[in-house]
mmCIF file of C-alpha atoms in Angstrom:
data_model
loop_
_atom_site.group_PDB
_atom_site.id
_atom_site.type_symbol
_atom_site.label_atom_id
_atom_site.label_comp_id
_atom_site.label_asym_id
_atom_site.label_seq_id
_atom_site.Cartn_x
_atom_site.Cartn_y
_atom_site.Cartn_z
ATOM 1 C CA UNK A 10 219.390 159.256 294.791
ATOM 2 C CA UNK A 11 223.000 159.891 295.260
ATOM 3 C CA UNK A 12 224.517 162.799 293.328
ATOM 4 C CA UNK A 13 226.241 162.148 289.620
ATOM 5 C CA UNK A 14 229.782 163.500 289.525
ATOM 6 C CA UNK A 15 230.098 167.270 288.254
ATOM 7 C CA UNK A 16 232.580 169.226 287.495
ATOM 8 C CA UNK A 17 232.511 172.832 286.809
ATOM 9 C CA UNK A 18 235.117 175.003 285.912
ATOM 10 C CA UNK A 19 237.204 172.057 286.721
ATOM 11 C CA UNK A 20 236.133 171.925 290.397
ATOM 12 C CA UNK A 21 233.815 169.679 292.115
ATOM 13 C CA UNK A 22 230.332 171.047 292.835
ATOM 14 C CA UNK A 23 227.621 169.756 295.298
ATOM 15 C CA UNK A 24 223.675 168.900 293.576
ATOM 16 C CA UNK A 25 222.817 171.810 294.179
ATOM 17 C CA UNK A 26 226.183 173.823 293.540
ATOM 18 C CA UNK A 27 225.601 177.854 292.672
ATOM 19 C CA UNK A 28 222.590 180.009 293.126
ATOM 20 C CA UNK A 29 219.442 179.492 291.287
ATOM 21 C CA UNK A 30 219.653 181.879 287.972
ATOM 22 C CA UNK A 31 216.767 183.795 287.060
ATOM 23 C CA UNK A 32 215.108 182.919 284.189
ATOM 24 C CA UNK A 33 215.635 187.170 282.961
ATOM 25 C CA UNK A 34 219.482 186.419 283.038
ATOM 26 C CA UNK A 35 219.506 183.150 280.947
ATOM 27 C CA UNK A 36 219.516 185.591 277.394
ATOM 28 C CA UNK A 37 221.453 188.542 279.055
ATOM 29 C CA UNK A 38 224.607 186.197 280.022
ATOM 30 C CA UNK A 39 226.056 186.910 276.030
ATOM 31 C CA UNK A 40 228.376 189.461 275.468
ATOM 32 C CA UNK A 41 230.558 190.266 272.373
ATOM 33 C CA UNK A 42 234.436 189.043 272.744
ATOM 34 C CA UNK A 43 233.879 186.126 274.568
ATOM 35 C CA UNK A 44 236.661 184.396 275.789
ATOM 36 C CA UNK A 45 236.095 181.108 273.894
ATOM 37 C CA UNK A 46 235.698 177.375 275.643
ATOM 38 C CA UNK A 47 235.222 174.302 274.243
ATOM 39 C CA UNK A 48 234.567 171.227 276.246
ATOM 40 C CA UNK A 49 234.948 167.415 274.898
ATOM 41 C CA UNK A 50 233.844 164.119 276.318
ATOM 42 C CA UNK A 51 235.213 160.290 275.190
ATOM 43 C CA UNK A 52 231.817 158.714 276.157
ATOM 44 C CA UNK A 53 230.375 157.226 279.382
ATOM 45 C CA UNK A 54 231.705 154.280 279.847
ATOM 46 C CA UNK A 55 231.196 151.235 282.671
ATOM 47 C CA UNK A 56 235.206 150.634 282.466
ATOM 48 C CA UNK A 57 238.492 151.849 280.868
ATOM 49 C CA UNK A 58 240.810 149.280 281.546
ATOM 50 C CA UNK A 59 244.455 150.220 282.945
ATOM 51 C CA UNK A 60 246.187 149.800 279.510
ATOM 52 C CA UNK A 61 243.925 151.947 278.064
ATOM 53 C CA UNK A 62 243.007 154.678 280.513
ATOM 54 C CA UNK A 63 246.374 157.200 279.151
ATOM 55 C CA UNK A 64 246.004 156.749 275.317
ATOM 56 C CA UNK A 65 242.450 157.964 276.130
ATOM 57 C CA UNK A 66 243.288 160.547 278.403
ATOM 58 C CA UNK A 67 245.707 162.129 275.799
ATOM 59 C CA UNK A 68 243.133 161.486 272.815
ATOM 60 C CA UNK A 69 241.051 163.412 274.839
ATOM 61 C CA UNK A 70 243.068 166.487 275.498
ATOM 62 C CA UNK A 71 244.203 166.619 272.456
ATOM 63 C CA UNK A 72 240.761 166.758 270.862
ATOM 64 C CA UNK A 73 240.219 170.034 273.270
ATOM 65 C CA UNK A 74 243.209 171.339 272.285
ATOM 66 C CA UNK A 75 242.279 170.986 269.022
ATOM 67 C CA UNK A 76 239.213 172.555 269.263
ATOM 68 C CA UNK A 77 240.340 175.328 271.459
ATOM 69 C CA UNK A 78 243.034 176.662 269.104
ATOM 70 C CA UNK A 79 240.838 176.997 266.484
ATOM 71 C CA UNK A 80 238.905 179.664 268.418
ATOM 72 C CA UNK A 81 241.865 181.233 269.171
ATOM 73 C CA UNK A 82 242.732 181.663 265.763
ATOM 74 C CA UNK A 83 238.834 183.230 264.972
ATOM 75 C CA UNK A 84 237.337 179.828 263.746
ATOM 76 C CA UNK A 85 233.396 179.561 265.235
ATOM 77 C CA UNK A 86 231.721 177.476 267.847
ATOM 78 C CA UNK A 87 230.679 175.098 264.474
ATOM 79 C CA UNK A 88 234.557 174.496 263.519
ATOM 80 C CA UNK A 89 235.794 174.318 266.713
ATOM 81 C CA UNK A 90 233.626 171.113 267.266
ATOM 82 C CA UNK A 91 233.891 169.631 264.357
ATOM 83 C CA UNK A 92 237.909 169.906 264.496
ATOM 84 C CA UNK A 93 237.474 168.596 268.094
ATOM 85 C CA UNK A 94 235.086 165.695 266.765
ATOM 86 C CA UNK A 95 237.475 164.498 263.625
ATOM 87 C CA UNK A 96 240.598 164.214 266.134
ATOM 88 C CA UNK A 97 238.645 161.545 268.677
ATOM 89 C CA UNK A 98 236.878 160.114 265.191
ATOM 90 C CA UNK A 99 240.400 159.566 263.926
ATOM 91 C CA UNK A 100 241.416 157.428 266.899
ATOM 92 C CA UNK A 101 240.854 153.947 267.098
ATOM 93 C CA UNK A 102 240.545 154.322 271.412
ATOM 94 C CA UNK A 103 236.865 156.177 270.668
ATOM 95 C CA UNK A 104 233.668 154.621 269.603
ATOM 96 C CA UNK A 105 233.144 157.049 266.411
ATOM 97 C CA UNK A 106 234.796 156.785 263.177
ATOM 98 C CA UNK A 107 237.961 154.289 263.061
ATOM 99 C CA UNK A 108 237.240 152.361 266.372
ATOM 100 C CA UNK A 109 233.820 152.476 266.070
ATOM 101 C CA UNK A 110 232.286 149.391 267.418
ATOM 102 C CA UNK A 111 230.715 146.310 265.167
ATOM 103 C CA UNK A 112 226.976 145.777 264.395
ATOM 104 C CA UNK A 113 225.590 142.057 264.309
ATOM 105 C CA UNK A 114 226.824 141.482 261.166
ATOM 106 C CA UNK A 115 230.133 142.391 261.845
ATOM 107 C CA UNK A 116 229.946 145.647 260.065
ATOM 108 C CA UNK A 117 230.617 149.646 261.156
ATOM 109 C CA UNK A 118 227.691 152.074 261.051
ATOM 110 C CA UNK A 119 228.218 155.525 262.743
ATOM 111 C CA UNK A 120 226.016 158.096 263.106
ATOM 112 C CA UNK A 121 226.976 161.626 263.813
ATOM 113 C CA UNK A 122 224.654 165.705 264.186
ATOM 114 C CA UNK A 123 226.011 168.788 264.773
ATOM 115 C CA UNK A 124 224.133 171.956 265.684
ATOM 116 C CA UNK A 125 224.816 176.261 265.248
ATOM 117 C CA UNK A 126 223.207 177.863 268.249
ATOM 118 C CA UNK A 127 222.949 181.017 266.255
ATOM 119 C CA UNK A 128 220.179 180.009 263.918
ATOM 120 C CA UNK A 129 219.476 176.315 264.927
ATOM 121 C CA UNK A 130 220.804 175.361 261.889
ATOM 122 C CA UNK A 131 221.725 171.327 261.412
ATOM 123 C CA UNK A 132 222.763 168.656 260.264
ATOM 124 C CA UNK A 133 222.868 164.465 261.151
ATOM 125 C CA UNK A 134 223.548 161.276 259.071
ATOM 126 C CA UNK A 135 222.774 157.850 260.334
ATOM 127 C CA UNK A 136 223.620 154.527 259.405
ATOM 128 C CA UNK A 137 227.038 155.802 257.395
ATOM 129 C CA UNK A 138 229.629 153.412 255.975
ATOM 130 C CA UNK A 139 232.917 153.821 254.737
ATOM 131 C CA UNK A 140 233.493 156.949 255.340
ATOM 132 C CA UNK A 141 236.421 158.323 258.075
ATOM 133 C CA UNK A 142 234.488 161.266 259.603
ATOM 134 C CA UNK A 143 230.329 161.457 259.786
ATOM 135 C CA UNK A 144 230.680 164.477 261.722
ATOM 136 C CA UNK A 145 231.976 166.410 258.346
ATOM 137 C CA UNK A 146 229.396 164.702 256.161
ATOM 138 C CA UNK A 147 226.873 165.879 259.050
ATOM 139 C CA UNK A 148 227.918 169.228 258.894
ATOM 140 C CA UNK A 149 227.720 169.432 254.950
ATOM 141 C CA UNK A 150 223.856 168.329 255.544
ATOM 142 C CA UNK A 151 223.587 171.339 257.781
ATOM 143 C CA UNK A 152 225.114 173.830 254.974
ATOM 144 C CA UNK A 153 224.710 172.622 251.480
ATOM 145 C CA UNK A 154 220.700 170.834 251.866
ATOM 146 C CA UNK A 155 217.922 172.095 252.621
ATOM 147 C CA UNK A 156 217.441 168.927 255.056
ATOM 148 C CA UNK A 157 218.892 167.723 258.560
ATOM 149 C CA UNK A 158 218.428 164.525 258.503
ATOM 150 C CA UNK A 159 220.074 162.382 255.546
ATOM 151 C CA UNK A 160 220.330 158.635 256.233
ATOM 152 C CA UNK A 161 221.887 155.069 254.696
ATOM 153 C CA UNK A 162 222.159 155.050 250.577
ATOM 154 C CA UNK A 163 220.831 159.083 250.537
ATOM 155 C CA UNK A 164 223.339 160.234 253.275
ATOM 156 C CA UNK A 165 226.298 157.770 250.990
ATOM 157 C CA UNK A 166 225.431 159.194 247.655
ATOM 158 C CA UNK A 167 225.526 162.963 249.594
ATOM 159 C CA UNK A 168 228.743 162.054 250.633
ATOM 160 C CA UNK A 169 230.023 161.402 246.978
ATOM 161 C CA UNK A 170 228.401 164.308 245.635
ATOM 162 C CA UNK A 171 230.070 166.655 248.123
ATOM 163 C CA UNK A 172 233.767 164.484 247.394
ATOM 164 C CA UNK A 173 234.161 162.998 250.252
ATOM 165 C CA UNK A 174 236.210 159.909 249.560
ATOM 166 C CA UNK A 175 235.468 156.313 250.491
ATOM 167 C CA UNK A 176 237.633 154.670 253.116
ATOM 168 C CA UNK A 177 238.060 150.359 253.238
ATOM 169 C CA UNK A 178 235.502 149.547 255.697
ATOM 170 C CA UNK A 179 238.438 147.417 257.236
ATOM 171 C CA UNK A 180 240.223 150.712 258.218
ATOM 172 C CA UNK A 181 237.615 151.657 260.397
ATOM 173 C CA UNK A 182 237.562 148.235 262.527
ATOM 174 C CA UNK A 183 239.818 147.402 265.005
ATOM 175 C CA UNK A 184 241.003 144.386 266.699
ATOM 176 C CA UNK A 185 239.885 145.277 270.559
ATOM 177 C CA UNK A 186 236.408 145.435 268.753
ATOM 178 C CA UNK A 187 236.106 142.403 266.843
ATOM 179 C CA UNK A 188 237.166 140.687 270.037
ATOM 180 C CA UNK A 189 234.661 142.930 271.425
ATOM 181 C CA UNK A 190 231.342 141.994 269.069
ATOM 182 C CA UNK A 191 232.691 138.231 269.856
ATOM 183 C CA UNK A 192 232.687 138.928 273.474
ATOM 184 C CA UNK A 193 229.304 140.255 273.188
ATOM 185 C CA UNK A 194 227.732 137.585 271.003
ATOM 186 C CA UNK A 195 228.357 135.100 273.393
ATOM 187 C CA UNK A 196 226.973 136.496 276.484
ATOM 188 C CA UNK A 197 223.908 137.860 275.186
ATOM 189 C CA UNK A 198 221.703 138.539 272.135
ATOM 190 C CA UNK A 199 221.145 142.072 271.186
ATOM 191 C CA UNK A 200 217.704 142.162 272.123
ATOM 192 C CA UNK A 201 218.942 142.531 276.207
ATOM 193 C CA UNK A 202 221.529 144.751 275.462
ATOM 194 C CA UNK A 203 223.111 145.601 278.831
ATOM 195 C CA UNK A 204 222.843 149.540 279.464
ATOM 196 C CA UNK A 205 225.855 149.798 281.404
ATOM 197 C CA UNK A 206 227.764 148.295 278.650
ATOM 198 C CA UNK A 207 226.998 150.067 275.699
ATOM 199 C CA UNK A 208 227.414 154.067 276.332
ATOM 200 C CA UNK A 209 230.409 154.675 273.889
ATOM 201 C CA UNK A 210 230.111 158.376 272.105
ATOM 202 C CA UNK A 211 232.485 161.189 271.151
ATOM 203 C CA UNK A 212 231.147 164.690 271.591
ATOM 204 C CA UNK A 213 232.024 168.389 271.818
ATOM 205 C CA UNK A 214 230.379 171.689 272.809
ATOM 206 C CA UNK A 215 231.969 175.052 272.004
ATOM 207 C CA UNK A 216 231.352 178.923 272.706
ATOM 208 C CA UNK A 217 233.500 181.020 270.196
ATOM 209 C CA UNK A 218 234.602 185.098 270.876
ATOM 210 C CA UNK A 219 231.094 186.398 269.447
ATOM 211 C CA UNK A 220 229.107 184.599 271.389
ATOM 212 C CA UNK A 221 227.471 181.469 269.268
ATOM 213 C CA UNK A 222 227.849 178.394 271.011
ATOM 214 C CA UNK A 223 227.653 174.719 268.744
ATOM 215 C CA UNK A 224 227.465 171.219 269.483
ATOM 216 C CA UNK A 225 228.528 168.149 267.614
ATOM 217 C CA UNK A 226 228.435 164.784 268.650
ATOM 218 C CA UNK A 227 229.248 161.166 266.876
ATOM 219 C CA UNK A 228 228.859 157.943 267.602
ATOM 220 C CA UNK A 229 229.386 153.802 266.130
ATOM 221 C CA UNK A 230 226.313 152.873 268.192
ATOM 222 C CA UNK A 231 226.080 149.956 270.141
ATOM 223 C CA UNK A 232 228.157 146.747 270.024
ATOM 224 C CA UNK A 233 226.007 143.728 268.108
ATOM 225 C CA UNK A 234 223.121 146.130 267.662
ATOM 226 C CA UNK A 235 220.381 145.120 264.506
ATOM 227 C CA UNK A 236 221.852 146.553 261.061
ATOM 228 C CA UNK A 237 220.096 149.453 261.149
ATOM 229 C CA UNK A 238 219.851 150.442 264.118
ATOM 230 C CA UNK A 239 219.661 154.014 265.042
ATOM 231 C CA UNK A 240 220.688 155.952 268.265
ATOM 232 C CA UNK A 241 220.442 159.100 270.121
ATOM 233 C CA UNK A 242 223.408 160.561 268.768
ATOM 234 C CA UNK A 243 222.084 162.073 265.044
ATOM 235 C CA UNK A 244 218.384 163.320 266.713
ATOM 236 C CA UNK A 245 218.943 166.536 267.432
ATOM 237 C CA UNK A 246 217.322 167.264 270.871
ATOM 238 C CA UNK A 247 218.727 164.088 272.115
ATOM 239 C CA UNK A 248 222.354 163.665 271.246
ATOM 240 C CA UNK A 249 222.409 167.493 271.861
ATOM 241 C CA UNK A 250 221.264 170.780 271.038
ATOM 242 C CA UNK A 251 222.384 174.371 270.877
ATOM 243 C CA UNK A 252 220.863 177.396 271.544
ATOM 244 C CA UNK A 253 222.376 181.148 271.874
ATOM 245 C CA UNK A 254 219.519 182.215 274.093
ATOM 246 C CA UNK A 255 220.248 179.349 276.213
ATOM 247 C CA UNK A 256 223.585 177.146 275.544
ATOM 248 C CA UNK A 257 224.843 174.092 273.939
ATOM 249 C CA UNK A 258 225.181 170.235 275.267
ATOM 250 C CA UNK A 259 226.364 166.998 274.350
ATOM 251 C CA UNK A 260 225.029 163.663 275.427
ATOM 252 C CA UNK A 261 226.377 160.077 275.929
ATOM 253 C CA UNK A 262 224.732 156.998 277.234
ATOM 254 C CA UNK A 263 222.441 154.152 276.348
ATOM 255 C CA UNK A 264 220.889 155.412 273.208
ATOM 256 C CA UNK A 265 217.416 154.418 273.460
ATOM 257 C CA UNK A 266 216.858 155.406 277.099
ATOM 258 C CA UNK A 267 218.213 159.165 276.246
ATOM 259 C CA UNK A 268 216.025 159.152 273.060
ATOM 260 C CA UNK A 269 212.787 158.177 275.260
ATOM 261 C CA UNK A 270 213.608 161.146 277.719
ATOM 262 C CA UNK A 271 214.840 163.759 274.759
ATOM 263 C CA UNK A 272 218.202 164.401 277.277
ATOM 264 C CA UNK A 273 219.743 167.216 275.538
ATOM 265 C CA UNK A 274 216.875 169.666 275.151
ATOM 266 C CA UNK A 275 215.396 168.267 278.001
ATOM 267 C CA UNK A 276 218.534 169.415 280.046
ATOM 268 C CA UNK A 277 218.205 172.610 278.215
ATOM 269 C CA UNK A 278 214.654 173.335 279.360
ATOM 270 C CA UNK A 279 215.906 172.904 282.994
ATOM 271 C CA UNK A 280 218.227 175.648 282.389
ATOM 272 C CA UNK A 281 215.403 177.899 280.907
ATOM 273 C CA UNK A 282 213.563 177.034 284.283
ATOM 274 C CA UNK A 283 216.255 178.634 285.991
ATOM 275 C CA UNK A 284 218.318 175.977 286.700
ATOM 276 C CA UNK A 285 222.454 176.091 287.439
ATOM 277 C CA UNK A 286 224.329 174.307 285.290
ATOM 278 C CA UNK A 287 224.971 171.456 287.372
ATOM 279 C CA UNK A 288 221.505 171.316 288.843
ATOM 280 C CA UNK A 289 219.812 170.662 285.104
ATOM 281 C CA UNK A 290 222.598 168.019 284.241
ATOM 282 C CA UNK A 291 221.456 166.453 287.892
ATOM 283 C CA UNK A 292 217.306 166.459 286.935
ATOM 284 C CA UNK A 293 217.640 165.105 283.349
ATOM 285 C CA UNK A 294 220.262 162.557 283.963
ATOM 286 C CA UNK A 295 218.515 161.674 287.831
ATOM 287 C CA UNK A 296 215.168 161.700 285.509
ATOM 288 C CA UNK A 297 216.610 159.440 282.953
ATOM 289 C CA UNK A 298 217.892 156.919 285.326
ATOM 290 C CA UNK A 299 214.696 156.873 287.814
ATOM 291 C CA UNK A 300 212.383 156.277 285.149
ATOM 292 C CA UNK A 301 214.282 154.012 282.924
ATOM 293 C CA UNK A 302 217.676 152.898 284.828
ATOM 294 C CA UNK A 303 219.538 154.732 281.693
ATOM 295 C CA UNK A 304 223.284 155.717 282.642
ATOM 296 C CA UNK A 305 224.334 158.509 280.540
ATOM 297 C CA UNK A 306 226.820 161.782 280.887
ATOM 298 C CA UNK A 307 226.490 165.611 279.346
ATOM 299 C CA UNK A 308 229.491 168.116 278.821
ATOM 300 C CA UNK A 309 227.463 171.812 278.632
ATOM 301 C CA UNK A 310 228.365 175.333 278.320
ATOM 302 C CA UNK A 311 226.219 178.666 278.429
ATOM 303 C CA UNK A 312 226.687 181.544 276.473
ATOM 304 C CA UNK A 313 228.381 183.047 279.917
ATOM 305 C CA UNK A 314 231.090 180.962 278.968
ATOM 306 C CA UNK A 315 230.430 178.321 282.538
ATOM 307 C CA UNK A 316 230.973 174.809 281.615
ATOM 308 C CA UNK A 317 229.866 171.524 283.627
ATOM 309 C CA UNK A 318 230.481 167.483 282.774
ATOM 310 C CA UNK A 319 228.573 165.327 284.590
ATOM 311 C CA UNK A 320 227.643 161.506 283.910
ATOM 312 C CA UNK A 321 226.137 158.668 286.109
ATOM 313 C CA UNK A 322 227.918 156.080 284.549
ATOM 314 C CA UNK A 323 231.283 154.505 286.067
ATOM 315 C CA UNK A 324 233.229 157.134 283.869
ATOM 316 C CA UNK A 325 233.780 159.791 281.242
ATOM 317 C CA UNK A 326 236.309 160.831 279.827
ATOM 318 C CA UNK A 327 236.171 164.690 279.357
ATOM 319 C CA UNK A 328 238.415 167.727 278.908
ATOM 320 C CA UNK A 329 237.419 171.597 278.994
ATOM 321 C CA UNK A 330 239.514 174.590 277.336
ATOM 322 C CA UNK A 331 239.072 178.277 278.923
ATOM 323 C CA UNK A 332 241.103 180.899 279.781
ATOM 324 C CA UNK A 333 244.702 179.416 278.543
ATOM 325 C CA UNK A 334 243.883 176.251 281.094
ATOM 326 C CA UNK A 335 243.171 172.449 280.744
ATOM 327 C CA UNK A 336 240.880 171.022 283.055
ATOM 328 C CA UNK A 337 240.435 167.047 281.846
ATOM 329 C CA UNK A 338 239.944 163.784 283.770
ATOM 330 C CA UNK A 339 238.053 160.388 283.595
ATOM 331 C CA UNK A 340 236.952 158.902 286.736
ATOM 332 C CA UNK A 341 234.394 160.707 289.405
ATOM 333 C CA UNK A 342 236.912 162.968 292.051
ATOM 334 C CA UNK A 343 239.433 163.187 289.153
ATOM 335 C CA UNK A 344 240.644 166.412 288.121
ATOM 336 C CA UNK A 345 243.451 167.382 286.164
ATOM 337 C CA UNK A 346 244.403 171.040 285.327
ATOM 338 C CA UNK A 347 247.444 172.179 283.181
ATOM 339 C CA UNK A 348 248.488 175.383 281.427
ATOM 340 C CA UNK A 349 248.033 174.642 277.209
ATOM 341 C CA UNK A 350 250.943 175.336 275.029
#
């Protein structure tokens, strides 16, 4: 099996890039005053068209940047991902919030979970309408119930409790995907939904300057899935996970084959093996698409502050903040790196 790209520290690494890491080290690599990183990925994706390819690429680095000043400024891991989150939620290039895609009925339903590596503290919604950013309602589960999970009419009433206002469901949809659902609806029925196709998420991982690391990750699903439907994005252990003792990740892909293989944690118990960075993005996502032909990606950090993207779909999006440097790009052997303002 050939290699998925990987990028690490904004350079391209081998399969089996650094030295294996003790298991002993994996909860001695924190230290107080981290410098803080976040890392952000657009989804995998089996194409970004020409037109297309620079409004994402600066939707994308401007949801790092986003996220990264806020740990400047003292915010945590847990705001720096959800400011990173809302920016690609609020544009209509991303499958998450305004631009998510269309279920069969023509309708938006996003799901969204976000994670606190210091206690393991969260919170998801699923099936969410109407509203402009899940991953806020998400992160209200996480710190005002004593749930994680809130879904549909429970997770919409939530919402109004907590004042979160209502948004026209039309101001979520766009054009590119009503042509898309149409697109869709005449090649194939749901039911043989083509993996490749469908990988469309918006997710962030963060390590703030005490040492907690978060996750958050959001998602409009799949184009001309059931009503209803469900993905990896809002389990927690599949459309990521964070861990202080360990680190935090952030998944894309077809939903149901990284559900079936638990990617996130399962990429986190690599690392707990001993694994490199790189070398547990490699097993799960080689794992993932041996057993069930599943193309996926991960953006991860550990609490050392390292950071690695990798995907086995055609692209990702992605775009890392550390040190006063952008690293960002989209296709594999595609790095950018610039100095942020």
């Amino acid at each position: 099996m050939s290699c998925p790209p990987t990028f690490h520290h904004g350079a391209a690494q081998g399969c089996a890039g650094d030295k294996f890491t003790p298991l002993r080290n994996i909860k001695s690599e924190r230290s107080v005053d981290m410098n803080p990183v976040v890392v952000v990925h657009g989804g995998g994706a089996s194409n970004i068209s020409k037109d297309r390819k620079e409004r994402v690429r600066q939707g994308i680095i401007r949801a790092a940047t986003v996220g990264y000043n806020i740990l400047k400024e003292g915010g945590s891991a847990v705001d720096a991902v959800e400011g990173a989150v809302t920016v690609l939620e609020d544009d209509p290039e991303f499958n998450a919030g305004c631009g998510s895609v269309l279920n069969v009925n023509g309708e938006v339903e996003m799901d969204a979970s976000i994670m606190n590596g210091k206690d393991l503290s969260s919170g998801a919604v699923s099936a969410v309408r109407c509203i402009a950013n899940p991953i806020k309602l998400a992160r209200l589960v996480m710190e005002k119930t004593p749930h994680c999970f809130l879904t549909d009419q429970g997770a919409a009433k939530f919402a109004a409790d907590m004042g979160i206002p209502e948004v026209p469901e039309k101001q979520l949809i766009t054009e590119r995907n009503i042509k898309h659902l149409e697109k869709e609806k005449n090649e194939k029925s749901a039911q043989k939904t083509d993996q490749q196709k469908n990988l469309g998420t918006v997710g962030a991982v963060a390590l703030d300057s005490e040492g907690n690391v978060a996750y958050a990750t959001s998602t409009g699903g799949i184009v001309n899935k059931m009503a209803g439907r469900v993905g990896d994005t809002p389990c927690i252990g599949s459309g990521g996970y964070a861990d202080n003792d360990i680190g935090a990740i952030s998944t894309t892909g077809h939903g149901e084959s990284i559900l079936k293989v638990n990617l996130a944690r399962l990429t986190l118990f690599h690392r707990e093996q001993g694994k490199t960075l790189e070398e547990a993005a490699d097993s799960s996502l080689g794992y993932m698409k041996s057993k069930l032909k599943g193309l996926g990606g991960v953006i991860l950090i550990n609490t050392a502050g390292d950071w690695a993207v990798k995907w086995t779909s055609a692209s990702m999006p992605w775009a890392a903040a550390k040190d006063g440097k952008l690293h960002s790009g989209i296709d594999l052997d595609e790095t950018s790196i610039a100095d942020l303002p």
